[in-house]
Structures are given as structure tokens and as C-alpha cells.
Amino acid sequence: MTMSSHQVGTLTHEGLLYRGRADLLAGTVPFVEAGLAGGEPILVAMPGPHLDLLRVALRHTGDAVDFVDLAEAGRNPGRIIPYVFQAFVDRHPGRRVRIVSEAIWPGRAAPEYPACAQHEALVNSALRHRPAHILCPYDRVGLDAPALVDARAAHPVLVGPAGRRPSAHYDPDGVVARHNRPLPEPTTPVTALRYDLATLSGVRRLVTRHAAAVGLDEERQADLQIAVTELAANSVAHAGGSGDLRIWRTGEHLVCELADDGHLVDPLAGRLTPAADDVGGRGLVIVHALCDLVLLHTTDAGTTVRLHMRLTGPPLPVR
């Protein structure tokens, strides 16, 4: 693997393993400044407290850097590639962009981690021909050992005190497969419905009733209804004509799960926005946009998609 700078049309994807805030700044600020010196558009996408840290450190750059709070924009990790990375690249056609992206941080809710790890691994194939240099910080003190193992496997290049080096453990497909696991069974009461073409309207009514009962506002109710209906209609059209819907509430989310006999072969399904003239391919992208977390398990025997809508509560913790 060459360590020289890449051509405009290719991806460079690096993992920055840091210890503490001073180390984080030492790894990210020069990266941003080098991009600015080269005339590259810059995006810093991090959870709030770290975003503020970088904003202060880069205040001398004026408005030359775009800042995005990933605790909000990346609350569902499935949104990050299409709605953060791809959108930023597309806003700067013909130019190489530079992105700092911290999608995994200490304190992020454990159920979100599998989707985060898969996101990091899928960046390599989703954006392989896009003109981007992406640096992903990982807190090597605050994160547990499995997260650091995944970081080394998801990034072809690692950055640390010794400089940049190829990752000896690079295996993004292994990360995706490792987190394609059966989803844990709910521990609270479940409402279930078997659906087919004749009962799709019942799916919509059931989802709306449960969403209203947990206090989601009308806009959020509509978002969840659209997402569930999109997946149920896909089951009817492409996965044997029927499926199973389950709904339950946790302490933080209203959860809707749809299971059918289909097999989702493409791991990038829903992770890229199709071209304007493409027919189809938008359903799962829309689902990711509307829901706060999307978890998925797929095999030859069938596919389960679990949609989460966050209830009113405190913001995600970050340290």
C-alpha cells in the first residue's frame, strides 16, 4: 500500500488512535490545516463536546470549516455515509474534500455500536471512488478493546504517535460480517401482526396507534409510519408476499421490527443515495433518514430490520 497522497478521485480512509483531548487536537488540527492549505473543503463531524473543542482550536480559520454534530446528524449511523459524507462530497464537485469524523465515542449507547462499526467498515466500499480524505478519531483509553479491534480492521491506514502506517489487521468485510448477528429478543411486552398485501393498511394503523400512545408528535408518527410501510411493502413485493411486524417500547425507544423471507445481499443497501435518474433503491435510504436507529440482520433464511424512534429524553452523553 502506498502512503503517498492519492489522486483526486480516490478515497483515503484513516483511523486516528488518540489518548485524551491534547492528543485528539494534535491529530486533527494539523490534518484540517493541511487541507485548508491545499484548498480542500473541510468538514468536521463529531459529537458536541469534541466538536466544540475543534471549533475553538480552529477559530483562526473563520468560516472555512463546516461543523456537524454527529450526536444529532449521526444519531442513526446509517445516515452518515449518504447524508453527511456523500452530501458533502456532492456539494463540491471536482474537488477533493477532507473530513474528520468521530462516529464512535465513549458513552454512545451500546445498542448503536454494531451499526457504527459496520458504518466505519462500509465507508471503504461506499466511497472508494470518491475524492475524499477521511480521518476517524478513536479514544484508545475510553473505548473498549473490541471497538479498537474493529477500528484497526475498518481502516486501511492508522495514525498514531509513530505516524501513519498501513493497518496489519485491515478486514472491513470481516467487521460487517461480525456485526451481522441475530438481534436480541425484546424484554418488554410485544404486539405482533402478520401482514400481507391485504393487511398493509392494518400495519399503518397499528404503528400510528403505538406511536401516539408513547407520545411521539405527529411528525414523528408520520415518519415512523412511512418507514414501516416502506419496509412492509417491500416484503410484499420482493420477499415472498408477507412478513411479521412486532412493536414494543424500551426505556429510550419505540421499536418496530419487520421480518420476512428475503435476503439483503448488498451490504451497502440504504447507505448510498441513488443518482437522480436511478429507478428504485431509495426505500432503505429513506428509512435511515426517518429513524433514529436502524439495526439489521440478514441471512439466506430471511431478513430482520429493527427501527427505533427515540422518546423524549436527555442528549447522548459524550466525554
mmCIF file of C-alpha atoms in Angstrom:
data_model
loop_
_atom_site.group_PDB
_atom_site.id
_atom_site.type_symbol
_atom_site.label_atom_id
_atom_site.label_comp_id
_atom_site.label_asym_id
_atom_site.label_seq_id
_atom_site.Cartn_x
_atom_site.Cartn_y
_atom_site.Cartn_z
ATOM 1 C CA MET A 1 0.000 0.000 0.000
ATOM 2 C CA THR A 2 1.438 3.350 -0.973
ATOM 3 C CA MET A 3 1.494 6.013 1.708
ATOM 4 C CA SER A 4 1.785 8.905 -0.750
ATOM 5 C CA SER A 5 -1.075 11.320 -1.392
ATOM 6 C CA HIS A 6 -3.876 9.913 -3.570
ATOM 7 C CA GLN A 7 -5.411 11.191 -6.780
ATOM 8 C CA VAL A 8 -8.451 13.454 -6.557
ATOM 9 C CA GLY A 9 -10.903 10.672 -7.411
ATOM 10 C CA THR A 10 -9.947 8.164 -4.732
ATOM 11 C CA LEU A 11 -10.683 7.672 -1.047
ATOM 12 C CA THR A 12 -8.153 7.851 1.774
ATOM 13 C CA HIS A 13 -9.642 6.435 4.998
ATOM 14 C CA GLU A 14 -7.594 6.635 8.203
ATOM 15 C CA GLY A 15 -8.159 5.754 11.839
ATOM 16 C CA LEU A 16 -6.631 8.106 14.438
ATOM 17 C CA LEU A 17 -5.996 6.369 17.769
ATOM 18 C CA TYR A 18 -5.686 9.116 20.388
ATOM 19 C CA ARG A 19 -5.246 9.461 24.155
ATOM 20 C CA GLY A 20 -7.002 12.465 25.670
ATOM 21 C CA ARG A 21 -8.008 15.837 24.283
ATOM 22 C CA ALA A 22 -4.496 17.161 23.707
ATOM 23 C CA ASP A 23 -3.708 14.101 21.595
ATOM 24 C CA LEU A 24 -7.002 14.489 19.731
ATOM 25 C CA LEU A 25 -6.157 18.094 18.854
ATOM 26 C CA ALA A 26 -2.614 17.152 17.847
ATOM 27 C CA GLY A 27 -4.005 14.598 15.403
ATOM 28 C CA THR A 28 -6.867 16.607 13.931
ATOM 29 C CA VAL A 29 -5.899 20.288 13.811
ATOM 30 C CA PRO A 30 -2.836 19.791 11.551
ATOM 31 C CA PHE A 31 -4.954 17.497 9.353
ATOM 32 C CA VAL A 32 -7.522 20.266 8.889
ATOM 33 C CA GLU A 33 -4.908 22.964 8.384
ATOM 34 C CA ALA A 34 -3.123 20.901 5.724
ATOM 35 C CA GLY A 35 -6.404 20.553 3.864
ATOM 36 C CA LEU A 36 -7.078 24.275 4.037
ATOM 37 C CA ALA A 37 -3.561 24.987 2.761
ATOM 38 C CA GLY A 38 -4.292 22.720 -0.203
ATOM 39 C CA GLY A 39 -7.604 24.426 -0.967
ATOM 40 C CA GLU A 40 -9.729 21.459 0.106
ATOM 41 C CA PRO A 41 -13.246 21.889 1.527
ATOM 42 C CA ILE A 42 -13.239 20.740 5.179
ATOM 43 C CA LEU A 43 -15.937 19.057 7.261
ATOM 44 C CA VAL A 44 -15.566 18.307 10.968
ATOM 45 C CA ALA A 45 -18.268 15.845 12.099
ATOM 46 C CA MET A 46 -18.006 14.916 15.786
ATOM 47 C CA PRO A 47 -20.193 14.678 18.901
ATOM 48 C CA GLY A 48 -20.967 18.034 20.543
ATOM 49 C CA PRO A 49 -18.216 18.438 23.164
ATOM 50 C CA HIS A 50 -15.449 17.364 20.782
ATOM 51 C CA LEU A 51 -16.984 19.482 18.034
ATOM 52 C CA ASP A 52 -16.777 22.495 20.346
ATOM 53 C CA LEU A 53 -13.160 21.617 21.169
ATOM 54 C CA LEU A 54 -12.211 21.614 17.481
ATOM 55 C CA ARG A 55 -14.263 24.720 16.791
ATOM 56 C CA VAL A 56 -12.265 26.666 19.382
ATOM 57 C CA ALA A 57 -8.939 25.262 18.170
ATOM 58 C CA LEU A 58 -9.805 26.205 14.579
ATOM 59 C CA ARG A 59 -11.326 29.608 15.278
ATOM 60 C CA HIS A 60 -8.492 31.222 13.294
ATOM 61 C CA THR A 61 -9.904 29.589 10.132
ATOM 62 C CA GLY A 62 -13.044 31.739 10.228
ATOM 63 C CA ASP A 63 -15.914 30.139 8.336
ATOM 64 C CA ALA A 64 -13.668 27.970 6.145
ATOM 65 C CA VAL A 65 -14.626 24.782 8.025
ATOM 66 C CA ASP A 66 -18.084 23.189 8.147
ATOM 67 C CA PHE A 67 -19.073 21.675 11.515
ATOM 68 C CA VAL A 68 -21.694 18.940 12.022
ATOM 69 C CA ASP A 69 -22.761 17.459 15.374
ATOM 70 C CA LEU A 70 -22.715 13.682 14.856
ATOM 71 C CA ALA A 71 -24.612 13.106 18.088
ATOM 72 C CA GLU A 72 -27.529 14.518 16.100
ATOM 73 C CA ALA A 73 -26.769 14.041 12.380
ATOM 74 C CA GLY A 74 -25.257 10.608 13.059
ATOM 75 C CA ARG A 75 -27.651 9.515 15.767
ATOM 76 C CA ASN A 76 -28.546 6.774 13.315
ATOM 77 C CA PRO A 77 -25.143 5.645 11.975
ATOM 78 C CA GLY A 78 -26.832 4.588 8.746
ATOM 79 C CA ARG A 79 -27.343 8.261 7.895
ATOM 80 C CA ILE A 80 -23.684 9.236 7.980
ATOM 81 C CA ILE A 81 -22.486 7.981 4.593
ATOM 82 C CA PRO A 82 -25.421 9.216 2.469
ATOM 83 C CA TYR A 83 -26.470 12.327 4.364
ATOM 84 C CA VAL A 84 -23.138 13.585 5.757
ATOM 85 C CA PHE A 85 -20.231 12.235 3.680
ATOM 86 C CA GLN A 86 -21.862 11.772 0.289
ATOM 87 C CA ALA A 87 -23.778 15.030 0.601
ATOM 88 C CA PHE A 88 -20.580 16.955 1.425
ATOM 89 C CA VAL A 89 -18.654 15.428 -1.477
ATOM 90 C CA ASP A 90 -21.523 16.177 -3.847
ATOM 91 C CA ARG A 91 -21.599 19.839 -2.751
ATOM 92 C CA HIS A 92 -18.021 20.206 -4.014
ATOM 93 C CA PRO A 93 -17.931 18.548 -7.447
ATOM 94 C CA GLY A 94 -14.492 18.134 -8.963
ATOM 95 C CA ARG A 95 -12.707 18.869 -5.670
ATOM 96 C CA ARG A 96 -11.091 16.610 -3.112
ATOM 97 C CA VAL A 97 -12.624 17.074 0.340
ATOM 98 C CA ARG A 98 -11.205 16.439 3.791
ATOM 99 C CA ILE A 99 -13.367 15.123 6.651
ATOM 100 C CA VAL A 100 -12.813 14.498 10.363
ATOM 101 C CA SER A 101 -15.470 12.035 11.545
ATOM 102 C CA GLU A 102 -15.798 10.641 15.080
ATOM 103 C CA ALA A 103 -18.775 8.275 14.840
ATOM 104 C CA ILE A 104 -17.812 6.081 17.816
ATOM 105 C CA TRP A 105 -17.182 7.636 21.211
ATOM 106 C CA PRO A 106 -17.241 6.600 24.893
ATOM 107 C CA GLY A 107 -20.768 6.889 26.237
ATOM 108 C CA ARG A 108 -22.531 6.174 22.973
ATOM 109 C CA ALA A 109 -25.407 3.752 23.638
ATOM 110 C CA ALA A 110 -24.358 0.110 23.342
ATOM 111 C CA PRO A 111 -27.231 -0.927 21.009
ATOM 112 C CA GLU A 112 -25.934 1.577 18.434
ATOM 113 C CA TYR A 113 -22.443 0.107 18.302
ATOM 114 C CA PRO A 114 -22.975 -2.679 15.696
ATOM 115 C CA ALA A 115 -24.375 -0.142 13.231
ATOM 116 C CA CYS A 116 -21.472 2.224 13.998
ATOM 117 C CA ALA A 117 -18.854 -0.476 13.395
ATOM 118 C CA GLN A 118 -20.495 -1.503 10.132
ATOM 119 C CA HIS A 119 -20.673 2.140 9.061
ATOM 120 C CA GLU A 120 -16.919 2.566 9.537
ATOM 121 C CA ALA A 121 -16.181 -0.607 7.555
ATOM 122 C CA LEU A 122 -18.608 0.234 4.737
ATOM 123 C CA VAL A 123 -17.050 3.647 4.115
ATOM 124 C CA ASN A 124 -14.255 1.870 2.240
ATOM 125 C CA SER A 125 -16.505 0.424 -0.441
ATOM 126 C CA ALA A 126 -19.218 3.098 -0.425
ATOM 127 C CA LEU A 127 -16.813 5.942 -1.192
ATOM 128 C CA ARG A 128 -13.884 4.105 -2.760
ATOM 129 C CA HIS A 129 -14.025 6.174 -5.952
ATOM 130 C CA ARG A 130 -14.964 9.469 -4.304
ATOM 131 C CA PRO A 131 -12.484 12.329 -3.828
ATOM 132 C CA ALA A 132 -12.270 12.310 -0.033
ATOM 133 C CA HIS A 133 -9.685 12.051 2.736
ATOM 134 C CA ILE A 134 -11.447 10.908 5.924
ATOM 135 C CA LEU A 135 -9.807 10.805 9.359
ATOM 136 C CA CYS A 136 -11.734 8.917 12.074
ATOM 137 C CA PRO A 137 -10.626 9.550 15.690
ATOM 138 C CA TYR A 138 -10.920 6.740 18.266
ATOM 139 C CA ASP A 139 -10.416 7.276 22.000
ATOM 140 C CA ARG A 140 -7.992 4.449 22.799
ATOM 141 C CA VAL A 141 -8.488 4.996 26.552
ATOM 142 C CA GLY A 142 -12.261 5.423 26.743
ATOM 143 C CA LEU A 143 -13.298 2.776 24.210
ATOM 144 C CA ASP A 144 -13.212 -0.937 24.979
ATOM 145 C CA ALA A 145 -10.866 -3.435 23.328
ATOM 146 C CA PRO A 146 -13.390 -4.820 20.780
ATOM 147 C CA ALA A 147 -14.035 -1.310 19.449
ATOM 148 C CA LEU A 148 -10.311 -0.765 18.923
ATOM 149 C CA VAL A 149 -10.041 -4.147 17.196
ATOM 150 C CA ASP A 150 -12.826 -3.064 14.842
ATOM 151 C CA ALA A 151 -11.112 0.302 14.285
ATOM 152 C CA ARG A 152 -7.931 -1.407 13.116
ATOM 153 C CA ALA A 153 -9.930 -3.706 10.841
ATOM 154 C CA ALA A 154 -12.109 -0.951 9.353
ATOM 155 C CA HIS A 155 -9.319 1.445 8.363
ATOM 156 C CA PRO A 156 -6.590 0.634 5.830
ATOM 157 C CA VAL A 157 -4.329 3.271 7.409
ATOM 158 C CA LEU A 158 -3.795 4.002 11.120
ATOM 159 C CA VAL A 159 -2.452 7.223 12.604
ATOM 160 C CA GLY A 160 -0.765 7.415 15.996
ATOM 161 C CA PRO A 161 2.271 8.738 17.850
ATOM 162 C CA ALA A 162 4.566 6.835 15.456
ATOM 163 C CA GLY A 163 2.943 8.437 12.404
ATOM 164 C CA ARG A 164 0.904 6.837 9.588
ATOM 165 C CA ARG A 165 1.160 3.158 8.816
ATOM 166 C CA PRO A 166 -0.868 0.510 6.973
ATOM 167 C CA SER A 167 -3.139 -1.489 9.275
ATOM 168 C CA ALA A 168 -1.929 -5.063 9.570
ATOM 169 C CA HIS A 169 -5.459 -6.079 10.561
ATOM 170 C CA TYR A 170 -7.428 -4.397 7.768
ATOM 171 C CA ASP A 171 -10.552 -6.503 7.098
ATOM 172 C CA PRO A 172 -13.678 -4.377 6.550
ATOM 173 C CA ASP A 173 -15.745 -7.304 5.244
ATOM 174 C CA GLY A 174 -14.945 -9.141 8.460
ATOM 175 C CA VAL A 175 -16.270 -6.225 10.514
ATOM 176 C CA VAL A 176 -19.531 -6.154 8.560
ATOM 177 C CA ALA A 177 -19.977 -9.918 8.931
ATOM 178 C CA ARG A 178 -19.018 -9.904 12.609
ATOM 179 C CA HIS A 179 -21.838 -7.485 13.416
ATOM 180 C CA ASN A 180 -24.462 -9.172 11.221
ATOM 181 C CA ARG A 181 -25.829 -11.037 14.227
ATOM 182 C CA PRO A 182 -29.313 -12.128 15.315
ATOM 183 C CA LEU A 183 -30.894 -9.219 17.157
ATOM 184 C CA PRO A 184 -31.563 -9.687 20.890
ATOM 185 C CA GLU A 185 -35.110 -10.592 21.874
ATOM 186 C CA PRO A 186 -37.178 -7.791 23.445
ATOM 187 C CA THR A 187 -37.556 -7.826 27.210
ATOM 188 C CA THR A 188 -40.813 -5.839 27.329
ATOM 189 C CA PRO A 189 -44.326 -6.758 26.081
ATOM 190 C CA VAL A 190 -44.646 -7.092 22.301
ATOM 191 C CA THR A 191 -47.549 -6.504 19.916
ATOM 192 C CA ALA A 192 -47.326 -8.707 16.805
ATOM 193 C CA LEU A 193 -49.036 -8.687 13.404
ATOM 194 C CA ARG A 194 -48.625 -10.955 10.385
ATOM 195 C CA TYR A 195 -49.040 -8.807 7.270
ATOM 196 C CA ASP A 196 -49.556 -9.282 3.541
ATOM 197 C CA LEU A 197 -50.912 -7.176 0.696
ATOM 198 C CA ALA A 198 -54.447 -7.244 2.105
ATOM 199 C CA THR A 199 -53.376 -6.088 5.575
ATOM 200 C CA LEU A 200 -50.890 -3.280 4.834
ATOM 201 C CA SER A 201 -53.438 -0.717 5.988
ATOM 202 C CA GLY A 202 -53.552 -2.553 9.329
ATOM 203 C CA VAL A 203 -49.774 -2.127 9.602
ATOM 204 C CA ARG A 204 -50.120 1.634 9.250
ATOM 205 C CA ARG A 205 -52.918 1.840 11.818
ATOM 206 C CA LEU A 206 -51.054 -0.288 14.356
ATOM 207 C CA VAL A 207 -47.865 1.749 14.065
ATOM 208 C CA THR A 208 -49.729 5.048 14.368
ATOM 209 C CA ARG A 209 -51.620 3.855 17.440
ATOM 210 C CA HIS A 210 -48.456 2.796 19.249
ATOM 211 C CA ALA A 211 -46.546 5.927 18.223
ATOM 212 C CA ALA A 212 -49.320 8.134 19.596
ATOM 213 C CA ALA A 213 -49.516 6.097 22.800
ATOM 214 C CA VAL A 214 -45.850 6.732 23.654
ATOM 215 C CA GLY A 215 -46.169 10.458 22.959
ATOM 216 C CA LEU A 216 -44.414 10.865 19.615
ATOM 217 C CA ASP A 217 -45.578 14.061 17.940
ATOM 218 C CA GLU A 218 -47.498 13.955 14.670
ATOM 219 C CA GLU A 219 -44.416 14.494 12.515
ATOM 220 C CA ARG A 220 -42.544 11.645 14.204
ATOM 221 C CA GLN A 221 -45.618 9.431 13.959
ATOM 222 C CA ALA A 222 -45.750 10.110 10.227
ATOM 223 C CA ASP A 223 -42.015 9.399 9.848
ATOM 224 C CA LEU A 224 -42.324 6.034 11.552
ATOM 225 C CA GLN A 225 -45.442 5.127 9.594
ATOM 226 C CA ILE A 226 -43.661 5.899 6.297
ATOM 227 C CA ALA A 227 -40.602 3.870 7.292
ATOM 228 C CA VAL A 228 -42.557 0.821 8.418
ATOM 229 C CA THR A 229 -44.894 0.954 5.417
ATOM 230 C CA GLU A 230 -41.913 1.168 3.045
ATOM 231 C CA LEU A 231 -40.375 -1.990 4.524
ATOM 232 C CA ALA A 232 -43.681 -3.866 4.710
ATOM 233 C CA ALA A 233 -44.471 -3.044 1.080
ATOM 234 C CA ASN A 234 -41.008 -4.275 0.129
ATOM 235 C CA SER A 235 -41.720 -7.578 1.913
ATOM 236 C CA VAL A 236 -44.925 -7.990 -0.053
ATOM 237 C CA ALA A 237 -43.307 -7.097 -3.385
ATOM 238 C CA HIS A 238 -39.922 -8.804 -3.085
ATOM 239 C CA ALA A 239 -39.792 -11.203 -0.120
ATOM 240 C CA GLY A 240 -42.484 -13.796 -0.525
ATOM 241 C CA GLY A 241 -45.562 -11.608 -0.199
ATOM 242 C CA SER A 242 -45.755 -11.363 3.584
ATOM 243 C CA GLY A 243 -43.876 -10.637 6.776
ATOM 244 C CA ASP A 244 -44.120 -10.201 10.539
ATOM 245 C CA LEU A 245 -44.321 -6.919 12.407
ATOM 246 C CA ARG A 246 -43.539 -6.610 16.114
ATOM 247 C CA ILE A 247 -43.771 -3.428 18.178
ATOM 248 C CA TRP A 248 -42.570 -2.722 21.700
ATOM 249 C CA ARG A 249 -41.280 0.059 23.917
ATOM 250 C CA THR A 250 -37.955 0.254 25.723
ATOM 251 C CA GLY A 251 -36.824 2.894 28.178
ATOM 252 C CA GLU A 252 -35.500 5.058 25.324
ATOM 253 C CA HIS A 253 -37.247 3.980 22.111
ATOM 254 C CA LEU A 254 -40.384 2.809 20.413
ATOM 255 C CA VAL A 255 -39.203 -0.165 18.362
ATOM 256 C CA CYS A 256 -40.806 -1.585 15.221
ATOM 257 C CA GLU A 257 -39.351 -4.794 13.820
ATOM 258 C CA LEU A 258 -40.153 -6.261 10.411
ATOM 259 C CA ALA A 259 -39.056 -9.767 9.431
ATOM 260 C CA ASP A 260 -39.540 -11.566 6.117
ATOM 261 C CA ASP A 261 -38.042 -14.326 3.960
ATOM 262 C CA GLY A 262 -35.906 -12.028 1.828
ATOM 263 C CA HIS A 263 -32.109 -11.869 1.816
ATOM 264 C CA LEU A 264 -30.466 -8.459 1.632
ATOM 265 C CA VAL A 265 -27.389 -9.335 -0.398
ATOM 266 C CA ASP A 266 -25.842 -5.872 -0.807
ATOM 267 C CA PRO A 267 -24.342 -4.592 2.487
ATOM 268 C CA LEU A 268 -24.452 -1.055 1.063
ATOM 269 C CA ALA A 269 -28.241 -1.135 0.643
ATOM 270 C CA GLY A 270 -29.565 2.058 2.228
ATOM 271 C CA ARG A 271 -26.089 3.506 2.744
ATOM 272 C CA LEU A 272 -25.851 5.473 -0.512
ATOM 273 C CA THR A 273 -28.254 7.941 -2.088
ATOM 274 C CA PRO A 274 -29.068 6.746 -5.627
ATOM 275 C CA ALA A 275 -28.425 9.018 -8.580
ATOM 276 C CA ALA A 276 -31.352 11.229 -9.543
ATOM 277 C CA ASP A 277 -32.076 9.164 -12.664
ATOM 278 C CA ASP A 278 -31.875 5.765 -10.918
ATOM 279 C CA VAL A 279 -35.093 3.784 -10.647
ATOM 280 C CA GLY A 280 -35.600 2.299 -7.186
ATOM 281 C CA GLY A 281 -33.027 1.844 -4.443
ATOM 282 C CA ARG A 282 -34.375 4.657 -2.303
ATOM 283 C CA GLY A 283 -36.540 2.830 0.217
ATOM 284 C CA LEU A 284 -33.946 1.861 2.811
ATOM 285 C CA VAL A 285 -32.142 5.204 2.378
ATOM 286 C CA ILE A 286 -35.401 6.919 3.314
ATOM 287 C CA VAL A 287 -35.860 4.572 6.283
ATOM 288 C CA HIS A 288 -32.413 5.533 7.579
ATOM 289 C CA ALA A 289 -33.280 9.213 7.209
ATOM 290 C CA LEU A 290 -36.517 8.909 9.172
ATOM 291 C CA CYS A 291 -35.487 6.673 12.088
ATOM 292 C CA ASP A 292 -33.122 7.255 14.995
ATOM 293 C CA LEU A 293 -31.515 3.820 14.733
ATOM 294 C CA VAL A 294 -31.806 1.006 12.184
ATOM 295 C CA LEU A 295 -30.445 -2.440 13.051
ATOM 296 C CA LEU A 296 -30.455 -5.283 10.561
ATOM 297 C CA HIS A 297 -29.733 -8.993 10.449
ATOM 298 C CA THR A 298 -29.847 -10.835 7.134
ATOM 299 C CA THR A 299 -29.109 -14.403 6.008
ATOM 300 C CA ASP A 300 -30.288 -16.774 3.293
ATOM 301 C CA ALA A 301 -33.149 -17.697 5.653
ATOM 302 C CA GLY A 302 -34.551 -14.172 5.931
ATOM 303 C CA THR A 303 -34.039 -10.569 6.994
ATOM 304 C CA THR A 304 -34.987 -8.695 10.151
ATOM 305 C CA VAL A 305 -34.955 -4.887 10.256
ATOM 306 C CA ARG A 306 -35.458 -3.130 13.587
ATOM 307 C CA LEU A 307 -36.445 0.558 13.586
ATOM 308 C CA HIS A 308 -36.007 2.747 16.669
ATOM 309 C CA MET A 309 -37.644 6.105 17.350
ATOM 310 C CA ARG A 310 -36.189 7.906 20.354
ATOM 311 C CA LEU A 311 -38.574 9.006 23.072
ATOM 312 C CA THR A 312 -38.124 12.414 24.707
ATOM 313 C CA GLY A 313 -35.010 12.307 26.863
ATOM 314 C CA PRO A 314 -31.547 13.709 27.510
ATOM 315 C CA PRO A 315 -28.977 14.012 24.703
ATOM 316 C CA LEU A 316 -26.395 11.325 24.115
ATOM 317 C CA PRO A 317 -23.521 11.513 26.650
ATOM 318 C CA VAL A 318 -20.036 12.272 25.405
ATOM 319 C CA ARG A 319 -16.788 12.642 27.308
#
